[in-house]
CSV table of C-alpha atoms in Angstrom, one decimal:
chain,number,residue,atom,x,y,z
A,1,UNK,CA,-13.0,1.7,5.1
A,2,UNK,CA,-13.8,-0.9,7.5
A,3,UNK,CA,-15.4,0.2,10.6
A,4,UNK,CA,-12.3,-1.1,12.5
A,5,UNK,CA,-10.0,1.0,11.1
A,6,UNK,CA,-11.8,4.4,11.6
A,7,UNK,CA,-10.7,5.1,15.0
A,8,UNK,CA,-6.9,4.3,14.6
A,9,UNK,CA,-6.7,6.1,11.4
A,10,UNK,CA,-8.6,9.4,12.5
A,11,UNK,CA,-5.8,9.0,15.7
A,12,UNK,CA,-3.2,8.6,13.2
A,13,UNK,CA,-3.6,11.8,11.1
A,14,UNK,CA,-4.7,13.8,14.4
A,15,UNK,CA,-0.9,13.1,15.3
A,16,UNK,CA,0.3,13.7,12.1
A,17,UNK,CA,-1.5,17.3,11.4
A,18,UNK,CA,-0.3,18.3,15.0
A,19,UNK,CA,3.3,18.3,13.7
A,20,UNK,CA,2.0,20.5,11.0
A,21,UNK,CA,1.4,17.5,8.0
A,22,UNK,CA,-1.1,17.3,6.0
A,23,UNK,CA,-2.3,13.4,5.1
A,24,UNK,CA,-5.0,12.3,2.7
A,25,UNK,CA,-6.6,8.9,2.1
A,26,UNK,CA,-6.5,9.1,-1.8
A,27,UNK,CA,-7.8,5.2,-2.2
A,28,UNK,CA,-9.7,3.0,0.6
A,29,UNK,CA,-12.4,-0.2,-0.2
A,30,UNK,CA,-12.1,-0.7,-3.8
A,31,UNK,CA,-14.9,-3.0,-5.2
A,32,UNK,CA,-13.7,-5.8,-7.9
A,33,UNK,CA,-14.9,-4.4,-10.5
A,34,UNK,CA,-13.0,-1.1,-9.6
A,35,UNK,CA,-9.8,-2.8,-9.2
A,36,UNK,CA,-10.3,-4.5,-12.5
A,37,UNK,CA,-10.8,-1.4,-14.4
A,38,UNK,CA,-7.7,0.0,-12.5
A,39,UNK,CA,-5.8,-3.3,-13.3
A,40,UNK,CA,-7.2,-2.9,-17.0
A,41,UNK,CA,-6.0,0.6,-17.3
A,42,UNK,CA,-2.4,-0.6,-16.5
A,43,UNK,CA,-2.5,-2.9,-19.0
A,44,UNK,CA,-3.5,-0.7,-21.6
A,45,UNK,CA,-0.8,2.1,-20.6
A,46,UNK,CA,1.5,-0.2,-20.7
A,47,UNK,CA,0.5,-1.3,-24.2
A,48,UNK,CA,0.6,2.4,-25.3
A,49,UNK,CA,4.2,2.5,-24.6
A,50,UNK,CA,5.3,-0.3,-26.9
A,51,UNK,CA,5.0,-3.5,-24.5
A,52,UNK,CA,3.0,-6.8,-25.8
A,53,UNK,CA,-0.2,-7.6,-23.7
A,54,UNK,CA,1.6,-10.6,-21.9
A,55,UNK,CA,4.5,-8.2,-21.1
A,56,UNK,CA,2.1,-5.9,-19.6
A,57,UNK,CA,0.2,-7.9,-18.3
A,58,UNK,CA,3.3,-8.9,-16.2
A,59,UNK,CA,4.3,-5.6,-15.5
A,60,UNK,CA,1.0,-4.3,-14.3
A,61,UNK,CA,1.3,-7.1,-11.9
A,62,UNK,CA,4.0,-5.6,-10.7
A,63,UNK,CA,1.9,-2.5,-9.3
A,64,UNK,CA,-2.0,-3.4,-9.1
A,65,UNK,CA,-3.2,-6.1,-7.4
A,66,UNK,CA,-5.5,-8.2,-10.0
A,67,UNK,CA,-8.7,-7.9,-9.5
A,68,UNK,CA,-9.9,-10.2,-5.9
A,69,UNK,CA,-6.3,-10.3,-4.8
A,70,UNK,CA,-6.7,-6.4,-3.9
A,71,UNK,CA,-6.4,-5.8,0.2
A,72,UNK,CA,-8.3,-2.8,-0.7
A,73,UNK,CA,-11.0,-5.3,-1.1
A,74,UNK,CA,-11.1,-5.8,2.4
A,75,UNK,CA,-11.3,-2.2,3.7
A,76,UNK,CA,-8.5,-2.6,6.3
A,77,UNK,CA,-5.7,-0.8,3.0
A,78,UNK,CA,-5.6,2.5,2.8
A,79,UNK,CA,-3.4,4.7,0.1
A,80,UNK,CA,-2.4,7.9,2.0
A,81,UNK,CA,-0.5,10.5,0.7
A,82,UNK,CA,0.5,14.3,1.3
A,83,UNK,CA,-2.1,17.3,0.3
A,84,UNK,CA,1.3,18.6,-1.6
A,85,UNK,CA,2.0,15.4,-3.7
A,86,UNK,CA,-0.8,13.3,-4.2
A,87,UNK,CA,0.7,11.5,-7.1
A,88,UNK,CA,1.8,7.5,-6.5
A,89,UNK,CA,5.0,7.6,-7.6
A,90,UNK,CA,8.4,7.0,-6.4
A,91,UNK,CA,8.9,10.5,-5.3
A,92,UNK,CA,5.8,9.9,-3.0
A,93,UNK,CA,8.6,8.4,-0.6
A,94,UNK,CA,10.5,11.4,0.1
A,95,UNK,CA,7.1,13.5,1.5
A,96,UNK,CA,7.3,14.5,5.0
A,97,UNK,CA,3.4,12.4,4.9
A,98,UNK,CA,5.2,9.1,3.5
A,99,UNK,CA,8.3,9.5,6.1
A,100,UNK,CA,6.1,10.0,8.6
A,101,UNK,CA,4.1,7.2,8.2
A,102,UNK,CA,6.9,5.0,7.7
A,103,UNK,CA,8.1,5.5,11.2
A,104,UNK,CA,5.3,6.4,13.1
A,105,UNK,CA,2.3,3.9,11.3
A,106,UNK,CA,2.9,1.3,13.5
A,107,UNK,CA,1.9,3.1,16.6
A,108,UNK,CA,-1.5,3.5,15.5
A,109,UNK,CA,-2.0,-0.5,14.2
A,110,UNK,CA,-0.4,-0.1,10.4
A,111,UNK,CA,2.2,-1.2,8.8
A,112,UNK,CA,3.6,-0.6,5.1
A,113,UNK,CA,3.0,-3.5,3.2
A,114,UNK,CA,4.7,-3.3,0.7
A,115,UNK,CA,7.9,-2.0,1.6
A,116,UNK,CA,11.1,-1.0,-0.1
A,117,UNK,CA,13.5,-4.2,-1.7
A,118,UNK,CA,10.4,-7.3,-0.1
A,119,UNK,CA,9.0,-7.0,-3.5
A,120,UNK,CA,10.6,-11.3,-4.0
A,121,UNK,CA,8.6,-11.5,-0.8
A,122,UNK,CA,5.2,-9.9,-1.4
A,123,UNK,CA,4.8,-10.3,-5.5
A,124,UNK,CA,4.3,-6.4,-5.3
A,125,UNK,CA,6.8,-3.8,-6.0
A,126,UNK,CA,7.4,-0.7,-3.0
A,127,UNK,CA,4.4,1.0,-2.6
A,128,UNK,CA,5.5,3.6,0.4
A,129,UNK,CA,1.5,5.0,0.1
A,130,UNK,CA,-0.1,1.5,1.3
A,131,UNK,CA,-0.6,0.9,4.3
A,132,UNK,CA,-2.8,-2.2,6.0
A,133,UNK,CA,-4.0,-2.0,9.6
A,134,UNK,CA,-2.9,-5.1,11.1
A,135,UNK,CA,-3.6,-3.9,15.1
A,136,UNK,CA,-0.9,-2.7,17.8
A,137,UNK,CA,0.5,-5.6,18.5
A,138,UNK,CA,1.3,-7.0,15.2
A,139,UNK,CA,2.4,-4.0,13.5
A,140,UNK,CA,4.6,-3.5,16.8
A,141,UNK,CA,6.2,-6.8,15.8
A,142,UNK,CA,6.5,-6.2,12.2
A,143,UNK,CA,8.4,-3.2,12.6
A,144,UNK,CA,11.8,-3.2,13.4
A,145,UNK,CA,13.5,-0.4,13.6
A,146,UNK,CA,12.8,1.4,9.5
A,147,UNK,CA,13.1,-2.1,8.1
A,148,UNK,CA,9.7,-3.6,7.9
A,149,UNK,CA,9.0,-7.6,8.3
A,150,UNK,CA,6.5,-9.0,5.8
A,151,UNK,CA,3.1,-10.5,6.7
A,152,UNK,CA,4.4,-13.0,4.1
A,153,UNK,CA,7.9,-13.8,6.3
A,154,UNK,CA,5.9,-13.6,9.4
A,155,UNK,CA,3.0,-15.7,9.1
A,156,UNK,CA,5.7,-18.2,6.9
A,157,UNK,CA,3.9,-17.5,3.6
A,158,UNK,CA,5.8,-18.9,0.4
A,159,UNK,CA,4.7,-17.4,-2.5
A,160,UNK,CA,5.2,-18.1,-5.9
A,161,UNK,CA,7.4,-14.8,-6.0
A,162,UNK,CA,10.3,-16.5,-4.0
């Protein structure tokens, strides 16, 4: 991870295993030519199960940044998860780990980017694992009370997903 983040991450499980949890990074700086293969290997599960390449194309899009558009790419994302369910999936959301984080992240300078129903917002579907240090004070701002506010609606970003 960035060098930045190191210190308000460490901070952040500290608090977290000191109420008994027991958080992992399971992803941090991806390279490009990781994420592609990671983008690649979408495609091609999703082409096992009966979908056209355009179609999963589409729908891998949906998940996994392509490859340069990745914020693990910048080292400030980190995937965290719970040492009893370290699989991404949508019951990742109801670990003690991801609830914790989703109330408690922006304390520490992080904020879930990709949160639940902002998917027409951020071009990515929920991703309750990601989480993107922003610093205190903006992921003080962004969070409001559970419902998180998008670096897209905050900064006025239009993307081609609205």
């Amino acid at each position: 991870v960035d060098e930045r983040i190191v210190a308000p991450l460490n901070e952040m499980f500290k608090a977290m295993r000191a109420e008994g949890l027991q958080p992992l990074v399971c992803s941090g700086y991806r390279t490009i030519e990781k994420q592609h293969n990671l983008f690649e290997d979408d495609i091609k599960q999703q082409v096992r199960q009966g979908s056209t390449y355009d179609q999963a194309f589409y729908k891998a899009k949906e998940y996994t940044a392509m490859p340069g558009a990745s914020e693990h790419h910048t080292g400030l994302a980190v995937d965290i998860v719970g040492k009893s369910h370290q699989s991404l999936n949508a019951a990742q959301a109801r670990t003690k780990e991801a609830i914790w984080l989703a109330e408690h992240c922006a304390e520490y300078g992080f904020i879930l980017r990709y949160p639940a129903d902002k998917r027409d917002i951020t071009g990515i579907a929920y991703e309750s694992w990601h989480f993107r240090y922003v610093g205190v004070d903006l992921a003080s701002k962004l969070y409001n009370n559970g419902d998180w506010i998008t670096l897209e609606s905050y900064f006025g970003i239009t993307s081609k997903y609205n």
